[in-house]
mmCIF file of C-alpha atoms in Angstrom:
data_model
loop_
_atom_site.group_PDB
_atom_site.id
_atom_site.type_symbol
_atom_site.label_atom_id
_atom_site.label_comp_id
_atom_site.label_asym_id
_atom_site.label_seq_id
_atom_site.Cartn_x
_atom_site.Cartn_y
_atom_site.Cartn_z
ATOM 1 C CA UNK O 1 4.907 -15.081 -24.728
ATOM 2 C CA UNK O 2 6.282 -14.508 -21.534
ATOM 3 C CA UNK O 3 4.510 -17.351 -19.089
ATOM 4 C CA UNK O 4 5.612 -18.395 -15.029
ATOM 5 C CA UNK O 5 4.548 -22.240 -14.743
ATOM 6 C CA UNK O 6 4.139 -23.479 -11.191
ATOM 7 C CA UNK O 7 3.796 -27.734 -10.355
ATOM 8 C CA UNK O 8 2.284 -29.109 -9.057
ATOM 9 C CA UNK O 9 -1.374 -27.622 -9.425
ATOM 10 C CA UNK O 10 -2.262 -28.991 -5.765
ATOM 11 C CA UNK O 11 -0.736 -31.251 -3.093
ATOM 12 C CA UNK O 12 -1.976 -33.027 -0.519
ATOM 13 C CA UNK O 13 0.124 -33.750 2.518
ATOM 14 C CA UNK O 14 -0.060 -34.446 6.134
ATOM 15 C CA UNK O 15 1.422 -32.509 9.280
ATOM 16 C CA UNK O 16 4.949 -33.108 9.180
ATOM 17 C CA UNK O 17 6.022 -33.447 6.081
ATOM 18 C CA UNK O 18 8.657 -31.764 4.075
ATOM 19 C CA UNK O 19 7.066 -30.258 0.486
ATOM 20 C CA UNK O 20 8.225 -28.620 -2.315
ATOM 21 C CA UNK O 21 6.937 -26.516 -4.918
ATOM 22 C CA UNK O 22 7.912 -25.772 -8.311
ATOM 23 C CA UNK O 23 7.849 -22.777 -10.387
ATOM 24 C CA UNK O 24 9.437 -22.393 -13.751
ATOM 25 C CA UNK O 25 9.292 -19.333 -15.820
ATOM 26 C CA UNK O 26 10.173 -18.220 -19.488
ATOM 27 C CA UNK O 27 10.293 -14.342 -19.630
ATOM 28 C CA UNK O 28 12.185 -11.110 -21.521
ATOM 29 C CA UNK O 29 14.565 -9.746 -19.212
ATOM 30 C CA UNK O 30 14.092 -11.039 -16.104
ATOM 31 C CA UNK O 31 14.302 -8.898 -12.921
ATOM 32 C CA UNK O 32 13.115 -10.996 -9.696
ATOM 33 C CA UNK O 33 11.182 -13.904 -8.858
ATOM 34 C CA UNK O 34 8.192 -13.919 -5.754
ATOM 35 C CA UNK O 35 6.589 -15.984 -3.872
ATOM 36 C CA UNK O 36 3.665 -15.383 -2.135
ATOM 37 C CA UNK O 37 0.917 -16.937 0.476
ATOM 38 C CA UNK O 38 -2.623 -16.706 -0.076
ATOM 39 C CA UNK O 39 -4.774 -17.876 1.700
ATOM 40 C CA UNK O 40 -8.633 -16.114 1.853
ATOM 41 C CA UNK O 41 -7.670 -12.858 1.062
ATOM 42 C CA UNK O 42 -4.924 -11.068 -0.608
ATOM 43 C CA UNK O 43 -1.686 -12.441 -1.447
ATOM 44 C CA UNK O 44 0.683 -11.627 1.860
ATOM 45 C CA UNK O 45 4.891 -12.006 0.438
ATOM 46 C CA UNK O 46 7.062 -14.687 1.479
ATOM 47 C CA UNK O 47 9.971 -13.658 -0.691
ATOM 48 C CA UNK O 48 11.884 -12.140 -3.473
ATOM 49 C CA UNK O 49 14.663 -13.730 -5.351
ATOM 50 C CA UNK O 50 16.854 -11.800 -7.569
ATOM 51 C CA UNK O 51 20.501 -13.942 -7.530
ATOM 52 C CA UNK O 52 21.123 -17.582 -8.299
ATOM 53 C CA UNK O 53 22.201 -19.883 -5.893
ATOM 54 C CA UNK O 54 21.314 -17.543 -2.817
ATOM 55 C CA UNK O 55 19.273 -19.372 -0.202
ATOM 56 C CA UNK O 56 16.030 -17.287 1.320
ATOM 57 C CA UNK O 57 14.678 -17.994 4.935
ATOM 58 C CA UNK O 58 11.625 -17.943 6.646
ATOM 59 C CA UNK O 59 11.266 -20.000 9.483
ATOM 60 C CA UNK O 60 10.229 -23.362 8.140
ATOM 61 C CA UNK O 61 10.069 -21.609 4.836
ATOM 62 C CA UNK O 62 12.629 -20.937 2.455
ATOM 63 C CA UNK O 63 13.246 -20.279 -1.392
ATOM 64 C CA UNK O 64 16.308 -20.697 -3.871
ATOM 65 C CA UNK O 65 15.996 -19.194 -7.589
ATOM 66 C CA UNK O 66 18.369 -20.543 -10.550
ATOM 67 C CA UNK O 67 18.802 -18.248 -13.055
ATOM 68 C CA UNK O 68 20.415 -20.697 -15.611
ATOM 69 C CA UNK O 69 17.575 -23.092 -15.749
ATOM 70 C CA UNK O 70 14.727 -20.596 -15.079
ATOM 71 C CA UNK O 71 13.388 -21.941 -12.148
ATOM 72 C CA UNK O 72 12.513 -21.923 -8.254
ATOM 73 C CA UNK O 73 11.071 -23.792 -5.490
ATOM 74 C CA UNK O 74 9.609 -23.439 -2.189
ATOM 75 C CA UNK O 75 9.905 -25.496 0.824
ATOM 76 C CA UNK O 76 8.338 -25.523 3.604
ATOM 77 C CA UNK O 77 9.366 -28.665 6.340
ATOM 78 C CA UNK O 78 7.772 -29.993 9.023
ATOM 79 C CA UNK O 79 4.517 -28.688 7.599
ATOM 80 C CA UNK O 80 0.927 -27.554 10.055
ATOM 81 C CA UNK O 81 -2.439 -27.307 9.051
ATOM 82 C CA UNK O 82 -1.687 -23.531 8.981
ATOM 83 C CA UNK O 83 0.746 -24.053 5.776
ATOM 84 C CA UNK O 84 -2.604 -24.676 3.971
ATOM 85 C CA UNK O 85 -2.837 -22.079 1.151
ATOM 86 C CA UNK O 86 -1.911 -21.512 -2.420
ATOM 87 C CA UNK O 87 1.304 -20.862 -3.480
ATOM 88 C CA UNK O 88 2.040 -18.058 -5.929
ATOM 89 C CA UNK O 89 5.036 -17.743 -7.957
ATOM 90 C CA UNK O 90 5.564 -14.458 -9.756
ATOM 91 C CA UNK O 91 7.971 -13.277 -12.294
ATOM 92 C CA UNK O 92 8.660 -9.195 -12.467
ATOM 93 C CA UNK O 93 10.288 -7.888 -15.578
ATOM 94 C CA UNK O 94 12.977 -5.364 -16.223
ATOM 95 C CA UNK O 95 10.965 -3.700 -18.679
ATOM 96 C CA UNK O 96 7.523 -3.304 -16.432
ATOM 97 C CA UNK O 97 6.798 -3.178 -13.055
ATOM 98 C CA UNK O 98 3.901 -5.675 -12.816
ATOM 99 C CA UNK O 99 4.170 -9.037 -11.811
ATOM 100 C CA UNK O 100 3.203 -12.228 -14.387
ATOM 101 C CA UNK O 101 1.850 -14.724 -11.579
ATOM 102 C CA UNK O 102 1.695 -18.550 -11.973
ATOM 103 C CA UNK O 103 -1.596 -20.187 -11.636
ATOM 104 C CA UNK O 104 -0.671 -21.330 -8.118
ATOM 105 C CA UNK O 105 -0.009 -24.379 -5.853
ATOM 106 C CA UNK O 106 -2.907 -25.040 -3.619
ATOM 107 C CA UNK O 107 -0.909 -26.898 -0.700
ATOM 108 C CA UNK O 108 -3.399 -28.899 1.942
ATOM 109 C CA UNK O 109 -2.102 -30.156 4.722
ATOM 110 C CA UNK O 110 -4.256 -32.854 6.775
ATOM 111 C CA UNK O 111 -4.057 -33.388 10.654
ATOM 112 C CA UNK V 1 -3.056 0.254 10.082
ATOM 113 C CA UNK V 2 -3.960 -0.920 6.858
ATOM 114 C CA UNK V 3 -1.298 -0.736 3.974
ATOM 115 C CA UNK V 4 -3.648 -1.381 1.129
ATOM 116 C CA UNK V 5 -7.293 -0.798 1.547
ATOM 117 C CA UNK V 6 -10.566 -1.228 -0.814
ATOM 118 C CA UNK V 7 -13.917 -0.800 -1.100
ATOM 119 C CA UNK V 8 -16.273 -2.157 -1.328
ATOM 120 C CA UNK V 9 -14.939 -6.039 0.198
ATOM 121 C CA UNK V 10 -18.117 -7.570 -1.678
ATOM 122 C CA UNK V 11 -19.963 -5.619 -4.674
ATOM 123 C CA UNK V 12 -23.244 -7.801 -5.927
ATOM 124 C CA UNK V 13 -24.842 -5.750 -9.115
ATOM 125 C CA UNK V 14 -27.074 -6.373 -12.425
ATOM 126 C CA UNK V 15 -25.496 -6.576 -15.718
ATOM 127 C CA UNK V 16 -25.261 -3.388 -17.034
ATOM 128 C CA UNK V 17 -24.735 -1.337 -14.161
ATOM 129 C CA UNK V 18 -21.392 1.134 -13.469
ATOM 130 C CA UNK V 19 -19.696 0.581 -10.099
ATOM 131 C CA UNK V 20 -16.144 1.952 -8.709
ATOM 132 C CA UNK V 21 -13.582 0.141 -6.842
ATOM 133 C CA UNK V 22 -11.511 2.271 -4.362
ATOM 134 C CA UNK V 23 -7.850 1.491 -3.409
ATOM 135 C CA UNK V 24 -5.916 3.736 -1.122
ATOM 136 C CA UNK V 25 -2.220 2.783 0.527
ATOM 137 C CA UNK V 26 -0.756 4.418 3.286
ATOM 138 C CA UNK V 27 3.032 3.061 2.431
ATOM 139 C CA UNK V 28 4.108 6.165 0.390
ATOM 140 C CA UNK V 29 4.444 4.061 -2.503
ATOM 141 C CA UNK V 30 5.137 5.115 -5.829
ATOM 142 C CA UNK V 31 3.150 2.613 -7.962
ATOM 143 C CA UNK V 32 0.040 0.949 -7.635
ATOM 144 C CA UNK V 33 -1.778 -2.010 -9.434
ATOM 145 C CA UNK V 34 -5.259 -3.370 -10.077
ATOM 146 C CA UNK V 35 -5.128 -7.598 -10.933
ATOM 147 C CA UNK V 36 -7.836 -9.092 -12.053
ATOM 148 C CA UNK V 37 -7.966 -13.271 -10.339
ATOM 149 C CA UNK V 38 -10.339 -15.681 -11.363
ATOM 150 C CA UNK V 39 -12.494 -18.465 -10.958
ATOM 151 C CA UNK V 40 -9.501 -20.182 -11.295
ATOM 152 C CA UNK V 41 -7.390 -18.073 -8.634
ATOM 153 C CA UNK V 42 -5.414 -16.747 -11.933
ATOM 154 C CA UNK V 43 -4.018 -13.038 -11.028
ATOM 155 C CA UNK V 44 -3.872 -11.147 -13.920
ATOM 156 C CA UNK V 45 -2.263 -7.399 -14.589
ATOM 157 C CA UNK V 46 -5.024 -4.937 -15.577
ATOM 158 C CA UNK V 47 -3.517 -1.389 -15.310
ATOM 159 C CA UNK V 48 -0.402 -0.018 -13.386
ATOM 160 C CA UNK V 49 -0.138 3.897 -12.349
ATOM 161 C CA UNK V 50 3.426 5.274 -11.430
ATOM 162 C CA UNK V 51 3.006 8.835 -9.816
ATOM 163 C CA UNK V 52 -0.650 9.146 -11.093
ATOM 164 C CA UNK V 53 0.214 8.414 -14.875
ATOM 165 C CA UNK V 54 -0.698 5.239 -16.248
ATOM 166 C CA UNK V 55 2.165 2.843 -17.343
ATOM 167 C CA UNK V 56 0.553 -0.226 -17.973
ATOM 168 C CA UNK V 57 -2.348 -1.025 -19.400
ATOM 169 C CA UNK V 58 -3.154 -4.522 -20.538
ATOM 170 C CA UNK V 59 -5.749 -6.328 -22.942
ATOM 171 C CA UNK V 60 -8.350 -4.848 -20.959
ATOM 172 C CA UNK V 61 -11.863 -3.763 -22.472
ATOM 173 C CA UNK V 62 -12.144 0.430 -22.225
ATOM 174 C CA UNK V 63 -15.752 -0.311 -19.812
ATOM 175 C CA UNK V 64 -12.593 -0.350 -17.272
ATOM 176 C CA UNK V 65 -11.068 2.811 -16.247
ATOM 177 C CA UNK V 66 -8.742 3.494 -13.533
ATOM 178 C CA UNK V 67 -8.619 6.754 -12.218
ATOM 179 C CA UNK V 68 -5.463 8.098 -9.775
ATOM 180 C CA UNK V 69 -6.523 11.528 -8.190
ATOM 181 C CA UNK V 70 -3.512 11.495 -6.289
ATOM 182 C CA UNK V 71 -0.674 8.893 -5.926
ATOM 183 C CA UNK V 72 -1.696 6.898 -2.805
ATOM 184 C CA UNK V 73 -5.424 6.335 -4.454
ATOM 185 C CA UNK V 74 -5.830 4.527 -7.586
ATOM 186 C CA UNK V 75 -9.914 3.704 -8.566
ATOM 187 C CA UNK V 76 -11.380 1.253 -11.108
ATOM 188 C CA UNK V 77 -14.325 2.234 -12.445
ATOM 189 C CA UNK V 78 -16.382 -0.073 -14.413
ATOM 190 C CA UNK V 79 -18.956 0.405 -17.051
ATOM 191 C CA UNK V 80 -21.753 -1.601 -18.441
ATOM 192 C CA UNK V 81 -20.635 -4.479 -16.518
ATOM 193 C CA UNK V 82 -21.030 -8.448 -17.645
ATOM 194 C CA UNK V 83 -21.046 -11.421 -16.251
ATOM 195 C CA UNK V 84 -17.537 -12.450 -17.358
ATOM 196 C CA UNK V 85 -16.902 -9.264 -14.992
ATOM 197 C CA UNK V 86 -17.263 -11.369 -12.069
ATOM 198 C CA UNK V 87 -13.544 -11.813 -10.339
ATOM 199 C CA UNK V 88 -12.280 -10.927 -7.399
ATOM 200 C CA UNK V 89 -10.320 -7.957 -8.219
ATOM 201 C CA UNK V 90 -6.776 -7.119 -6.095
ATOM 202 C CA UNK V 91 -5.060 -3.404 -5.499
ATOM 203 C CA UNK V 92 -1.229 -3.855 -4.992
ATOM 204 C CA UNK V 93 1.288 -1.014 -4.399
ATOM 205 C CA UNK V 94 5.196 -0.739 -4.575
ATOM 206 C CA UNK V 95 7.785 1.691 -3.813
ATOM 207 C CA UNK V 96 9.338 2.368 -7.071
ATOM 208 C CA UNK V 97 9.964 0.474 -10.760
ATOM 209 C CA UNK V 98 13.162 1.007 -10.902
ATOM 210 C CA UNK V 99 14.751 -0.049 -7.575
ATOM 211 C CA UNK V 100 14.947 -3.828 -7.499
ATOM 212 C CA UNK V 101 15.180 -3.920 -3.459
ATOM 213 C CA UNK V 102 11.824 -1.927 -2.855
ATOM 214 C CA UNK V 103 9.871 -3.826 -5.793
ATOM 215 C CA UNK V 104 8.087 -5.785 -3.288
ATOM 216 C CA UNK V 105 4.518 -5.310 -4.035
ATOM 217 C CA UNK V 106 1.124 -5.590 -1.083
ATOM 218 C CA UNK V 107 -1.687 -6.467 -2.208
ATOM 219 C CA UNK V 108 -4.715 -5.266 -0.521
ATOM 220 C CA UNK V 109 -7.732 -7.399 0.623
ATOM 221 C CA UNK V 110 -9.530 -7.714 -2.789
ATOM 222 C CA UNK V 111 -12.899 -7.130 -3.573
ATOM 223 C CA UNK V 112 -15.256 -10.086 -4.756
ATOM 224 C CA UNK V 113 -17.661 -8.427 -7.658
ATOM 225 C CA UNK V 114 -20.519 -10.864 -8.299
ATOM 226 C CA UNK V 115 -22.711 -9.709 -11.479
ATOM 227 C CA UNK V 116 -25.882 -11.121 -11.712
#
């Protein structure tokens, strides 16, 4: 069964500080990876991943996929209360357009 | 302007009842979504509609039936509807399946259906 694993769950950290979060994935032809933000409404993107070893940027944000051992992460450095969210990874397929999301990272980040 | 809208934002009903969820997107998009995310904050695939014809459709129980009149609207309709109904339900657009740069997808604001 195709499944997108994110870790940890939730993460409690304080301004500052450098996180990162996990997301692992086991799926049938693979196409890209995403990552999105969501905080109280809908998910807004942060990126899309489609090569190995090819850094994405953001800001304080950015994202790295390996293709070899089915994985990504996120960091974020110097986090702000604003970074509070959850974190959703999400695997699309070559074979369908939808997206198989992870359960999430629900990041906190204290004063 | 919006990219993805719905309504209604918040739907309270009684068991049993039929409602509709609208979705409209202004991007041009080719493809649109309905996700299904739970008490949990689980997003789930329900249907997908490329150019009004329906190309997904999950595990899904027929009381829900999306309905594209046109290929920047796609509507969930929902019959006879339980409490396990109760999710906050997402609309999401792309460009186009097949081109990896555009596969991007927006989601629109969600709306929260409470069934009582």
């Amino acid at each position: 069964e195709d499944k997108v694993v994110q870790s940890p769950l939730s993460l409690v950290v304080h301004e500052g500080d450098t996180v990162t979060l996990n997301c692992s994935y086991e799926v049938t032809n693979f196409r890209s990876l995403l990552w999105y933000k969501q905080e109280k409404k809908a998910p807004t993107f942060l990126f899309m991943l489609t090569s190995s070893g090819i850094e994405k940027k953001s800001g304080r944000l950015s994202s790295i996929l390996d293709k070899k051992e089915l994985f990504s992460i996120l960091n974020i450095t110097a986090t702000q209360t604003g970074d509070s969210a959850v974190y959703l990874c999400a695997v699309k397929m070559a074979s369908q357009g939808n997206l198989i999301f992870g359960k999430g990272t629900k990041l906190s980040v204290k004063p | 302007d919006t990219a993805v809208s719905q309504t209604p934002k918040y739907l309270v009903t009684q068991m049993g009842n039929d409602k509709s969820i609208k979705c409209e997107q202004n991007l041009g998009h080719d493809t649109m979504y309905w996700y299904k995310q739970d008490s949990k904050k689980f997003l789930k695939i329900m249907f997908s509609y490329n150019n009004k014809e329906l190309i997904i459709n999950e595990t899904v129980p027929n009381r829900f039936s999306p309905k594209s009149p046109d290929k920047a609207h796609l509507n969930l309709h929902i019959n006879s509807l339980e409490l396990g109904d109760s999710a906050v339900y997402f609309c999401a657009s792309s460009q186009d399946v097949t081109s990896v740069l555009q596969e991007t997808q927006y989601f629109g604001p969600g709306t929260r259906l409470l069934v009582l």
